[in-house]
mmCIF file of C-alpha atoms in Angstrom:
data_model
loop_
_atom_site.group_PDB
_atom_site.id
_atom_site.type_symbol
_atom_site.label_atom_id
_atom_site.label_comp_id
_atom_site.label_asym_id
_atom_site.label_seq_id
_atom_site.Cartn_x
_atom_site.Cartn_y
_atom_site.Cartn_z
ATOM 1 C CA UNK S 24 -102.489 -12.715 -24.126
ATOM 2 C CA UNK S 25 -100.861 -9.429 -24.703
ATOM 3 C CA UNK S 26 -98.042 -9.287 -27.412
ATOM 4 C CA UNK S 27 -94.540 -9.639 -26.235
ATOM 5 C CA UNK S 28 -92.948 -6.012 -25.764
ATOM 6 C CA UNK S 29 -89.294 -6.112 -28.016
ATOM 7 C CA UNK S 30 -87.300 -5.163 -25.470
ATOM 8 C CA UNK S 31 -87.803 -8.146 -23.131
ATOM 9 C CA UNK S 32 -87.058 -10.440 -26.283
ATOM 10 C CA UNK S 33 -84.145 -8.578 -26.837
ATOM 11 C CA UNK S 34 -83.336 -9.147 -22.730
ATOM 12 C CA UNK S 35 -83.765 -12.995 -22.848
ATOM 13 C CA UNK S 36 -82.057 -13.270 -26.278
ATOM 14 C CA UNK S 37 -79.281 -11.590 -24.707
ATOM 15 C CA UNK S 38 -79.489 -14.105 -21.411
ATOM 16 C CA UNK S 39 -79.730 -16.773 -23.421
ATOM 17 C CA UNK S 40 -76.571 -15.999 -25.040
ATOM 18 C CA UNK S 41 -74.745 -15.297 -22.007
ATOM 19 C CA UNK S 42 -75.753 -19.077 -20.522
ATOM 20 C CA UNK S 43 -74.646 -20.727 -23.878
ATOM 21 C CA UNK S 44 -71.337 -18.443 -23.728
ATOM 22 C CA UNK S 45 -70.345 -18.563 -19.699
ATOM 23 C CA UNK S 46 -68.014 -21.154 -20.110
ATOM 24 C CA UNK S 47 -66.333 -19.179 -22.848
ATOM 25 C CA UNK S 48 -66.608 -15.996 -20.959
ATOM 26 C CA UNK S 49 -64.773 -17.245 -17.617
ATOM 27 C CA UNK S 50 -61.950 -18.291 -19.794
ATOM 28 C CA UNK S 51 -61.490 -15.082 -21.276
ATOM 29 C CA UNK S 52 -61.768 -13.650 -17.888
ATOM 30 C CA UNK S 53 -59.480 -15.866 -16.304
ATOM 31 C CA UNK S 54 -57.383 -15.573 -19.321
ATOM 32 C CA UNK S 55 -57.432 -11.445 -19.185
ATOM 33 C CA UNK S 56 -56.368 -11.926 -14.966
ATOM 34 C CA UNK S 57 -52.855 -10.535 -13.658
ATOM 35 C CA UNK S 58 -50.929 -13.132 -11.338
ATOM 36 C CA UNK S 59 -49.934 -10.930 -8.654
ATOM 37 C CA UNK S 60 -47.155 -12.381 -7.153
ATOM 38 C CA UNK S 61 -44.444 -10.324 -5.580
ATOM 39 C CA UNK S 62 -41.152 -9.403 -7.603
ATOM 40 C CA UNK S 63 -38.032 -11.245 -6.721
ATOM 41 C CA UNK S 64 -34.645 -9.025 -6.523
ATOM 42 C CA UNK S 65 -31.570 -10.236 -8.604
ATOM 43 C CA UNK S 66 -29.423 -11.279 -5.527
ATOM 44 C CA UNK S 67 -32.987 -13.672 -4.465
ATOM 45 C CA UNK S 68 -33.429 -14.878 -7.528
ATOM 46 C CA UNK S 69 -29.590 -15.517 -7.866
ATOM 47 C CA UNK S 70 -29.553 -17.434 -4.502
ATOM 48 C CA UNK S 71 -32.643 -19.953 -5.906
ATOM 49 C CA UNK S 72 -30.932 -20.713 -8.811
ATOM 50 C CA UNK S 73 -27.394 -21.556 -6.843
ATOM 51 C CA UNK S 74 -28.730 -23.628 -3.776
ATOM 52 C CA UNK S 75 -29.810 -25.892 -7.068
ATOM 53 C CA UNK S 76 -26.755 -25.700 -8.727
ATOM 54 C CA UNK S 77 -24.080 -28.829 -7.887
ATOM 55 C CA UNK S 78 -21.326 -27.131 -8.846
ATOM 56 C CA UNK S 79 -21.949 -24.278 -6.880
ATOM 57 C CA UNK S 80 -22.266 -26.192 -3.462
ATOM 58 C CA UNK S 81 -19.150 -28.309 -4.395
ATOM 59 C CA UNK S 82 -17.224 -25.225 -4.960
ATOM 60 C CA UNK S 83 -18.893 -23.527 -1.803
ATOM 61 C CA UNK S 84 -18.235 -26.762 0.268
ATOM 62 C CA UNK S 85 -14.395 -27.140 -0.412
ATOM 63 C CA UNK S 86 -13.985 -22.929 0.039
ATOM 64 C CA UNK S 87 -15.914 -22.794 3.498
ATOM 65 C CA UNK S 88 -13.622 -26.143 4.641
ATOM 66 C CA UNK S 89 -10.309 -23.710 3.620
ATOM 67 C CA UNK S 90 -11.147 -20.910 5.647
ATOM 68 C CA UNK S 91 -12.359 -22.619 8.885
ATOM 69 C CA UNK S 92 -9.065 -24.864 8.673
ATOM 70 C CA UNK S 93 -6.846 -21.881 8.120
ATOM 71 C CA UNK S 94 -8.634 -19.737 11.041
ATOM 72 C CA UNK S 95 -8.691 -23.038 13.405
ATOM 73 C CA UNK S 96 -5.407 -23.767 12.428
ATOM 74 C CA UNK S 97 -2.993 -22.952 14.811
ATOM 75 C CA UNK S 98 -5.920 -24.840 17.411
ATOM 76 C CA UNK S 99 -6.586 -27.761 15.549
ATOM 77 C CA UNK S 100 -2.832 -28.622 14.465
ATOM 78 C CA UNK S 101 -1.549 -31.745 15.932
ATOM 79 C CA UNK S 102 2.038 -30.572 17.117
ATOM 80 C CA UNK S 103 3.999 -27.357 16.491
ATOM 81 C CA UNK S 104 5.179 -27.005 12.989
ATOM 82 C CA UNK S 105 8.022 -24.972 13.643
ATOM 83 C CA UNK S 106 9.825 -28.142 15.945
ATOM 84 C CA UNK S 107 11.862 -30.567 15.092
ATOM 85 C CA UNK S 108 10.043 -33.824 16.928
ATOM 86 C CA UNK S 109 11.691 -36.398 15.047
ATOM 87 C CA UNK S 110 15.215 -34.419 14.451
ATOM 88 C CA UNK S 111 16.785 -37.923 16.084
ATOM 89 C CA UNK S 112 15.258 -39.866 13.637
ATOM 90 C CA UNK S 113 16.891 -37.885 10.753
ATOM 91 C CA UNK S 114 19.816 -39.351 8.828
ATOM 92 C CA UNK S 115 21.375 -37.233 6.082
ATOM 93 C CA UNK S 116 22.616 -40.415 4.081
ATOM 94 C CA UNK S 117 19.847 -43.086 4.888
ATOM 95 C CA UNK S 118 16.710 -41.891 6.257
ATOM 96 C CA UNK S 119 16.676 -37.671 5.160
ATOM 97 C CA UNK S 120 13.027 -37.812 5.897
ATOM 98 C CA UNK S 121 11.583 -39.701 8.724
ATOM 99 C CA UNK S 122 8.159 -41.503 7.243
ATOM 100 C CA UNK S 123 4.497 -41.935 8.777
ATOM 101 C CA UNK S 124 4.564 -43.444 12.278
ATOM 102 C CA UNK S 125 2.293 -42.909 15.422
ATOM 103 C CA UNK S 126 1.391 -39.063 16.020
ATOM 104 C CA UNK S 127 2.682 -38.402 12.776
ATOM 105 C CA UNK S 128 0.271 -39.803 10.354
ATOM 106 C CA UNK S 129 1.491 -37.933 7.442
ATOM 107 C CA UNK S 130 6.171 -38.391 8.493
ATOM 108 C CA UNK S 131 8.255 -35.607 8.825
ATOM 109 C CA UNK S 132 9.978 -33.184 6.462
ATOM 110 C CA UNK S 133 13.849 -32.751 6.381
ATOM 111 C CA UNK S 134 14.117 -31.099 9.823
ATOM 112 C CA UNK S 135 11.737 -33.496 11.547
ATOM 113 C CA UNK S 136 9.247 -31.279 11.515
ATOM 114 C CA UNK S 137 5.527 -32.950 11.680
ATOM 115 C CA UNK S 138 4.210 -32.485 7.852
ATOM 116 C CA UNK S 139 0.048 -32.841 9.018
ATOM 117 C CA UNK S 140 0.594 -29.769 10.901
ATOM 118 C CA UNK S 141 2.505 -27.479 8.536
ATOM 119 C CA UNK S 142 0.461 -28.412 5.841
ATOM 120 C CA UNK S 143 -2.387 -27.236 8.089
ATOM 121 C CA UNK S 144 -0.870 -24.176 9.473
ATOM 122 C CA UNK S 145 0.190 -22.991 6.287
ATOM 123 C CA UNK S 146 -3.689 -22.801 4.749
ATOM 124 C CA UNK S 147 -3.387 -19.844 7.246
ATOM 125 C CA UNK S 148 -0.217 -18.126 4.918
ATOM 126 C CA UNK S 149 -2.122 -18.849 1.726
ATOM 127 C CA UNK S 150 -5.462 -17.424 3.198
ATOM 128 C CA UNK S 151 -3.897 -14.158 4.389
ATOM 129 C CA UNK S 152 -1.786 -13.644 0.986
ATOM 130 C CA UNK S 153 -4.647 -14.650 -1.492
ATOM 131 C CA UNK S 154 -7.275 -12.574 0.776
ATOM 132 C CA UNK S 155 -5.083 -9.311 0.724
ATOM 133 C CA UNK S 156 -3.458 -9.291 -2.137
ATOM 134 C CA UNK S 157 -7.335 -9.453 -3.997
ATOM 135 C CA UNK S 158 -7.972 -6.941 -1.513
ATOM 136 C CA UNK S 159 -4.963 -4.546 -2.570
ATOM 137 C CA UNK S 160 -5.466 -5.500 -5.853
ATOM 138 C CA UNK S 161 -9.053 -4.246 -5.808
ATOM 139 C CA UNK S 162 -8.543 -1.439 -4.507
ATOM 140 C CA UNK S 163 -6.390 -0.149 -7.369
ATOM 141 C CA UNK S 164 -8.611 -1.605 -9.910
ATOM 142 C CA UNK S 165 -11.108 0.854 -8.437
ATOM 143 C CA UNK S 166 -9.459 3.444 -8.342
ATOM 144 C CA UNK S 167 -7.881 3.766 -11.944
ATOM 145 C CA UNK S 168 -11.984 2.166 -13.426
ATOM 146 C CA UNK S 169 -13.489 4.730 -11.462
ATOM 147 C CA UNK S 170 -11.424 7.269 -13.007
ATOM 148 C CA UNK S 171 -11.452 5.685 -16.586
ATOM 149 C CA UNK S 172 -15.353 5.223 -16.264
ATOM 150 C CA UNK S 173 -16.286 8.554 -14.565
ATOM 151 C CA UNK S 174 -14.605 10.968 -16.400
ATOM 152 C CA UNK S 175 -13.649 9.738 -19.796
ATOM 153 C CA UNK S 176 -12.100 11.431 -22.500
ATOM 154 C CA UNK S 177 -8.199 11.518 -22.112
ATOM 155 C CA UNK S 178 -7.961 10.461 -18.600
ATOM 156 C CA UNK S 179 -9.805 7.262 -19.756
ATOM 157 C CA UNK S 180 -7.441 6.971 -22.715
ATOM 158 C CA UNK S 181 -4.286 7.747 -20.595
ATOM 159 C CA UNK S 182 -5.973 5.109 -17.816
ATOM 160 C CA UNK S 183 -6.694 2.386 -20.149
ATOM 161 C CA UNK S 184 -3.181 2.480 -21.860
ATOM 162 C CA UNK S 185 -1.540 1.535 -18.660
ATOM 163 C CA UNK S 186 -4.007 -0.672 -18.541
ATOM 164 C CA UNK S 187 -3.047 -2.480 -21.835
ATOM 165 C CA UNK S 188 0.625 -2.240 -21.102
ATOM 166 C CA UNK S 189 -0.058 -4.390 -17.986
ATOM 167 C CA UNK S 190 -1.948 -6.498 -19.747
ATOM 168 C CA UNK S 191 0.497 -6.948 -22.291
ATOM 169 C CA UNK S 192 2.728 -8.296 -19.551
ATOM 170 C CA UNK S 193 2.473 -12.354 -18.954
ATOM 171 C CA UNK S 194 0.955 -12.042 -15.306
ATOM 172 C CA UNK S 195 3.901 -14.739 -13.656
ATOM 173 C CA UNK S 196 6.762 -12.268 -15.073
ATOM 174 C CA UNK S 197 5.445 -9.375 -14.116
ATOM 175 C CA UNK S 198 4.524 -10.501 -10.533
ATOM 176 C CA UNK S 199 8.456 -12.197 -10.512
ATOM 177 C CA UNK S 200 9.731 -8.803 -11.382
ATOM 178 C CA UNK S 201 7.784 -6.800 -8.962
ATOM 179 C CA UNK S 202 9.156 -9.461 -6.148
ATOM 180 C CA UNK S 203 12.338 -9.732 -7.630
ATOM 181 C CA UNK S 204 13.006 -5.554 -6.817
ATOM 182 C CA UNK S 205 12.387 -5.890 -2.997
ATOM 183 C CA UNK S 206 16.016 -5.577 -1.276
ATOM 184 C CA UNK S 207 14.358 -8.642 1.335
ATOM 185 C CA UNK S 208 11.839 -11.386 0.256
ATOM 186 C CA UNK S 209 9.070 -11.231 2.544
ATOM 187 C CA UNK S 210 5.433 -12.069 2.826
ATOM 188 C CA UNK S 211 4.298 -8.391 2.431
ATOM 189 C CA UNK S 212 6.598 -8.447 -1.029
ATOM 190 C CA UNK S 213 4.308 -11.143 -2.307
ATOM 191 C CA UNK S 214 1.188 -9.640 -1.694
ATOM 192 C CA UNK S 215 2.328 -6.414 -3.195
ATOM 193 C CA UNK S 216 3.623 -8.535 -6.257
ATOM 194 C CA UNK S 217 0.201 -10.432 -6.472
ATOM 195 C CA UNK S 218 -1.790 -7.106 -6.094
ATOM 196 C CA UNK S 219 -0.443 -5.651 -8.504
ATOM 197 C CA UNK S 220 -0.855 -8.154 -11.572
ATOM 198 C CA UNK S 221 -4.800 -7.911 -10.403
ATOM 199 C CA UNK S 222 -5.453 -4.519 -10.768
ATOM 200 C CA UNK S 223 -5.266 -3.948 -14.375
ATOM 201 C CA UNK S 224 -7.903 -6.811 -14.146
ATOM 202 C CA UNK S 225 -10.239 -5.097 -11.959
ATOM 203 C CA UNK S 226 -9.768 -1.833 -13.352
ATOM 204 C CA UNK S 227 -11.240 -2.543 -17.490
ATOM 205 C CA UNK S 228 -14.153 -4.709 -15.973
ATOM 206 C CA UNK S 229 -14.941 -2.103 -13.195
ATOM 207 C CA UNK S 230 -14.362 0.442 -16.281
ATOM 208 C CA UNK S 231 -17.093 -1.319 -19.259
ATOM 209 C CA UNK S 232 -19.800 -1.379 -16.152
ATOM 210 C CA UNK S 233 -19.072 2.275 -15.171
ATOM 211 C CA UNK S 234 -19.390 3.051 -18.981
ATOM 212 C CA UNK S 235 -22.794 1.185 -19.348
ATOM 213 C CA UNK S 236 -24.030 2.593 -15.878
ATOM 214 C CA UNK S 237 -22.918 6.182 -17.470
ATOM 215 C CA UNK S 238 -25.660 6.374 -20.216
ATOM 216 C CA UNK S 239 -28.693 4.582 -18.189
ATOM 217 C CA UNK S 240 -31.791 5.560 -17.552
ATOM 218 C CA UNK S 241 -31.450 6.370 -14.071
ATOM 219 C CA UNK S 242 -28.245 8.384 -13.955
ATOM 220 C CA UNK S 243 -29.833 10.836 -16.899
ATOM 221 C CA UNK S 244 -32.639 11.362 -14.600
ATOM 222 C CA UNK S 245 -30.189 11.967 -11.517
ATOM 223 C CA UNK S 246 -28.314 14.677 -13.748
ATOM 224 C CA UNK S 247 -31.652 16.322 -15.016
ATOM 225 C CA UNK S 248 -32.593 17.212 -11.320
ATOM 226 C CA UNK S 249 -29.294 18.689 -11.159
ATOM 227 C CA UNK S 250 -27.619 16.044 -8.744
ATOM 228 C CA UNK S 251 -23.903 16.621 -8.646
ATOM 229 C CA UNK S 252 -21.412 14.663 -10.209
ATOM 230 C CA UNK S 253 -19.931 13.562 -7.332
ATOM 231 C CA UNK S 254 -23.156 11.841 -6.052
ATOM 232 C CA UNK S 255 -23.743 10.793 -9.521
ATOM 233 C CA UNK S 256 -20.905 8.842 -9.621
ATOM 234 C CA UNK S 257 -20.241 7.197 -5.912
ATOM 235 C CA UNK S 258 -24.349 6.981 -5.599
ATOM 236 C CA UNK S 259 -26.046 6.036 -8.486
ATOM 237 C CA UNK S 260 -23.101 3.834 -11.192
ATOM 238 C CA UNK S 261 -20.318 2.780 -8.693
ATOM 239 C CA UNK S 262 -22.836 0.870 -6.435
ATOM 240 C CA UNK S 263 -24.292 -0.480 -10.222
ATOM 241 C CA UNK S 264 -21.372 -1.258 -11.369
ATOM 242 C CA UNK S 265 -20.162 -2.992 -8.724
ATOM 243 C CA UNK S 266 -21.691 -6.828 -9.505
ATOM 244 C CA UNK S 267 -19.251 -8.386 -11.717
ATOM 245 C CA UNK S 268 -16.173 -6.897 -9.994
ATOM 246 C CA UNK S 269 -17.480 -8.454 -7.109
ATOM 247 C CA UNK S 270 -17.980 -12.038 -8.480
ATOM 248 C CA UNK S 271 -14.582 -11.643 -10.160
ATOM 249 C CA UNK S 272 -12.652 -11.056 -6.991
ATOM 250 C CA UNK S 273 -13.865 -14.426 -5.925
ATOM 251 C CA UNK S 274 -12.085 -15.873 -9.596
ATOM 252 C CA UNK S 275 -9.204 -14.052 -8.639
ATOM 253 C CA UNK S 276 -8.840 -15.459 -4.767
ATOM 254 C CA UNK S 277 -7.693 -18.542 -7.067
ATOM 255 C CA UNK S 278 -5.220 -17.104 -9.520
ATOM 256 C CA UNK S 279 -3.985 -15.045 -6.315
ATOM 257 C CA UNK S 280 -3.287 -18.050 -4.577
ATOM 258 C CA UNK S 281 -1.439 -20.024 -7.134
ATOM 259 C CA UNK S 282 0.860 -16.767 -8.021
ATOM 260 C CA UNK S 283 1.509 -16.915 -4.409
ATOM 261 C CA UNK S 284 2.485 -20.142 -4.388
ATOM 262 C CA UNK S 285 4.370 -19.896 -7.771
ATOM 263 C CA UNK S 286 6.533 -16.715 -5.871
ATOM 264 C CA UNK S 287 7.151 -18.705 -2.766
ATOM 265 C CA UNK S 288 8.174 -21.601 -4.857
ATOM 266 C CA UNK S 289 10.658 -19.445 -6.407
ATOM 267 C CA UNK S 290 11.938 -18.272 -3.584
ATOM 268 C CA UNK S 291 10.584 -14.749 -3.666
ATOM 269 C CA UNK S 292 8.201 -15.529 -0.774
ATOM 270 C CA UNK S 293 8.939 -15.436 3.114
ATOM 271 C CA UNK S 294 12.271 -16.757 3.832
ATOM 272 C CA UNK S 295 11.387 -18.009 7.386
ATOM 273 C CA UNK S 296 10.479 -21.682 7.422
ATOM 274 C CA UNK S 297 8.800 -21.544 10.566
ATOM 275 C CA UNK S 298 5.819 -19.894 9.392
ATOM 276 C CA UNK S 299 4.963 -22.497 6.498
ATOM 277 C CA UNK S 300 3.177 -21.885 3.462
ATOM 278 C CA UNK S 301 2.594 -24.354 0.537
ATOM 279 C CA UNK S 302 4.630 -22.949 -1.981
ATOM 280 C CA UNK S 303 6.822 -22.633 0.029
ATOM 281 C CA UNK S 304 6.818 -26.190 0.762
ATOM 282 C CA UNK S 305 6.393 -27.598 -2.458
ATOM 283 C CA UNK S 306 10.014 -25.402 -3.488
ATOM 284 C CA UNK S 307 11.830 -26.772 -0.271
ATOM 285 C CA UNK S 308 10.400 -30.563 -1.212
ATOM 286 C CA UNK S 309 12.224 -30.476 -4.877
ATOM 287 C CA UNK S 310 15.721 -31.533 -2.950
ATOM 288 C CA UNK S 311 13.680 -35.115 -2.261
ATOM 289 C CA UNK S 312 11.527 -35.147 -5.423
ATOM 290 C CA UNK S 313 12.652 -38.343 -6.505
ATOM 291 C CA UNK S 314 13.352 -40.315 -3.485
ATOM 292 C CA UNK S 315 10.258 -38.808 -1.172
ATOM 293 C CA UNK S 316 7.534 -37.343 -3.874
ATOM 294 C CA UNK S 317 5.192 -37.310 -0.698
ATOM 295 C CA UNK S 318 7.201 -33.843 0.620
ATOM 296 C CA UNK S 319 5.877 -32.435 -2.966
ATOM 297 C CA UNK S 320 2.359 -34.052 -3.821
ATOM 298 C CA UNK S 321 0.731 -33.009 -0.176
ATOM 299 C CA UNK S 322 1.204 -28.903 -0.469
ATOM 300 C CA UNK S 323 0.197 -29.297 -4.597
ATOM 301 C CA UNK S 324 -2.895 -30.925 -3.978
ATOM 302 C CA UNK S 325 -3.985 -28.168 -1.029
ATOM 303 C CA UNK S 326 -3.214 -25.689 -3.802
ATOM 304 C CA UNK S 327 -4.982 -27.432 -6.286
ATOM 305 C CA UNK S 328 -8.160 -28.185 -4.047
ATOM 306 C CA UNK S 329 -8.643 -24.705 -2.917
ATOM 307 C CA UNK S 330 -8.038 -23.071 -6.043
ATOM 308 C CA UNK S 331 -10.707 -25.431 -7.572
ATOM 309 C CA UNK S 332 -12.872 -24.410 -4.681
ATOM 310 C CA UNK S 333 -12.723 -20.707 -5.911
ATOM 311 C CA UNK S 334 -13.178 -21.226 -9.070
ATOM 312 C CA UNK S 335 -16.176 -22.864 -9.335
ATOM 313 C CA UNK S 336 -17.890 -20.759 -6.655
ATOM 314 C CA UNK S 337 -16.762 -17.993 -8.853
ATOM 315 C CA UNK S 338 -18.200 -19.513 -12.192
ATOM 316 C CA UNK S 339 -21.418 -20.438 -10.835
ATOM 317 C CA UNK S 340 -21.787 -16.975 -8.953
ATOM 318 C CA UNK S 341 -21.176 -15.239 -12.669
ATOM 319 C CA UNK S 342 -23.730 -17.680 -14.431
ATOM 320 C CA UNK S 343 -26.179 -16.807 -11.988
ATOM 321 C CA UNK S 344 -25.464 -12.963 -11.665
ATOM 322 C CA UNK S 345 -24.764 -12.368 -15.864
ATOM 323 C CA UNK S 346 -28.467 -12.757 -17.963
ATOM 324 C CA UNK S 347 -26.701 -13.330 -20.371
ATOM 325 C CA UNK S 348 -24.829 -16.761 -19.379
ATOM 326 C CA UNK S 349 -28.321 -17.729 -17.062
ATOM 327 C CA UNK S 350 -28.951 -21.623 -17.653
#
């Protein structure tokens, strides 16, 4: 028998130690594989995280509920709220307010006015103030943090010292002073009273993003190639920058609607009883505090709800948008 040659000793050797290893080996090779799974966007990976999250649908829930009743409202409500069904039934000295009875689950109010149907007709006037005056208040919040966060320098010092003096302001007394200038208190007055205590708001958190879009990766690459400012600034950090203005504005639909209320409840709202609104109805219900609480604790608790609604929606959409408050 002819010797061995090396080479196919070294060959089995090497075979050998490949079968004793293969386990070994296909763990290190499934070890060394990439799981290629698609990536997942922030807003997607956002949404998984709040369809989970309790507080989240609760707050969702009781938000949705507001703004279907106040755009169904006028349909939905049982009788007119501006008329006086049960004026017969009111007597000044012993029976001011006519109580629950049949087609008026809920009584009257001092005019005989059905209370189930104002109080659902006026989500309507707290929608449309709370929605616009965000919506105003926005608006100049943009404009004064685009300015601070574009340009910087002095017109960000000069921006954010108006800023601070706003701030400085408690938020109640300054909206009660804007309202209290109007020659006629209206609906529009409140807004524009509202608005204005939100922009200072909006304008330093829409100012720290543009400042931390300013220095990032992709805008230095957008000015190398020689894009303009312009384009630098409306393309490539406003839309960046945008995120936690946007998930504020829903925190501030609350705090909109309770100064709203607070002005109406003052008397700096609309006037005009026939359009009701729940501040507005919780001020007119003080006369009967006492006697008929009812006329007060219906219009508090709408406020309450709805402003609870907003703010958790609002928390749980910052938790899931912010990495760094992610549970």
């Amino acid at each position: 028998m002819s010797p061995t040659n090396p080479m196919n000793r070294r060959k089995d050797r090497i075979d050998d130690l490949a079968a004793t290893s293969g386990g070994t080996a296909t763990l290190v090779r499934e070890a060394g594989t990439v799981d290629e799974k698609p990536g997942v966007s922030l807003i997607a990976s956002a949404w998984k995280r709040l369809r989970r999250n309790p507080v989240f649908l609760i707050g969702a829930g009781i938000t949705l509920l507001f703004v279907v009743l106040a755009l169904v409202s006028r349909v939905i409500a049982p009788h007119d709220p501006a008329v006086g069904y049960l004026i017969d039934q009111v007597r000044p000295q012993s029976n001011p307010v006519p109580g629950p009875q049949p087609g008026f689950p809920l009584g009257a109010d001092d005019a005989g006015r059905d209370l189930l149907s104002r109080l659902i007709v006026g989500s309507q006037q707290t929608l449309i103030v709370g929605v616009f005056a965000t919506l105003f208040g926005l608006a100049g919040g943009m404009v004064l943090g685009v300015l601070a966060g574009a340009f910087g320098g002095w017109v960000d010092a000069l921006v954010m010292r108006i800023v601070d003096v706003l701030l400085s302001i408690p938020s109640l007394l300054l909206a009660f002073s804007i309202a209290a200038l109007a020659a006629r208190p209206s609906q529009l007055t409140v807004i524009i009273a509202v608005a204005a205590v939100q922009v200072p708001i909006f304008a330093r958190l829409l100012r720290g993003s543009m400042l931390a879009q300013r220095h990032s990766d992709h805008v230095l690459a957008a000015r190398a190639l020689g894009v303009t400012e312009r384009a630098v600034v409306f393309r490539h950090m406003l839309p960046n920058a945008l995120g936690p203005v946007i998930v504020q504005s829903t925190l501030v639909l609350a705090t909109s609607i309770i100064d709203a209320a607070a002005l109406s409840f003052l008397g700096l709202g609309n006037p005009n009883d026939r359009q009701p609104e729940w501040g507005q109805m919780l001020g007119k219900a003080q006369t009967y505090i006492y006697d008929y609480p009812h006329l007060a604790v219906y219009p508090a608790l709408c406020i309450i709800v709805v402003a609870l609604g907003f703010t958790l929606m609002g928390e749980s959409l910052r938790e899931a948008l912010d990495p760094k408050s992610r549970r």
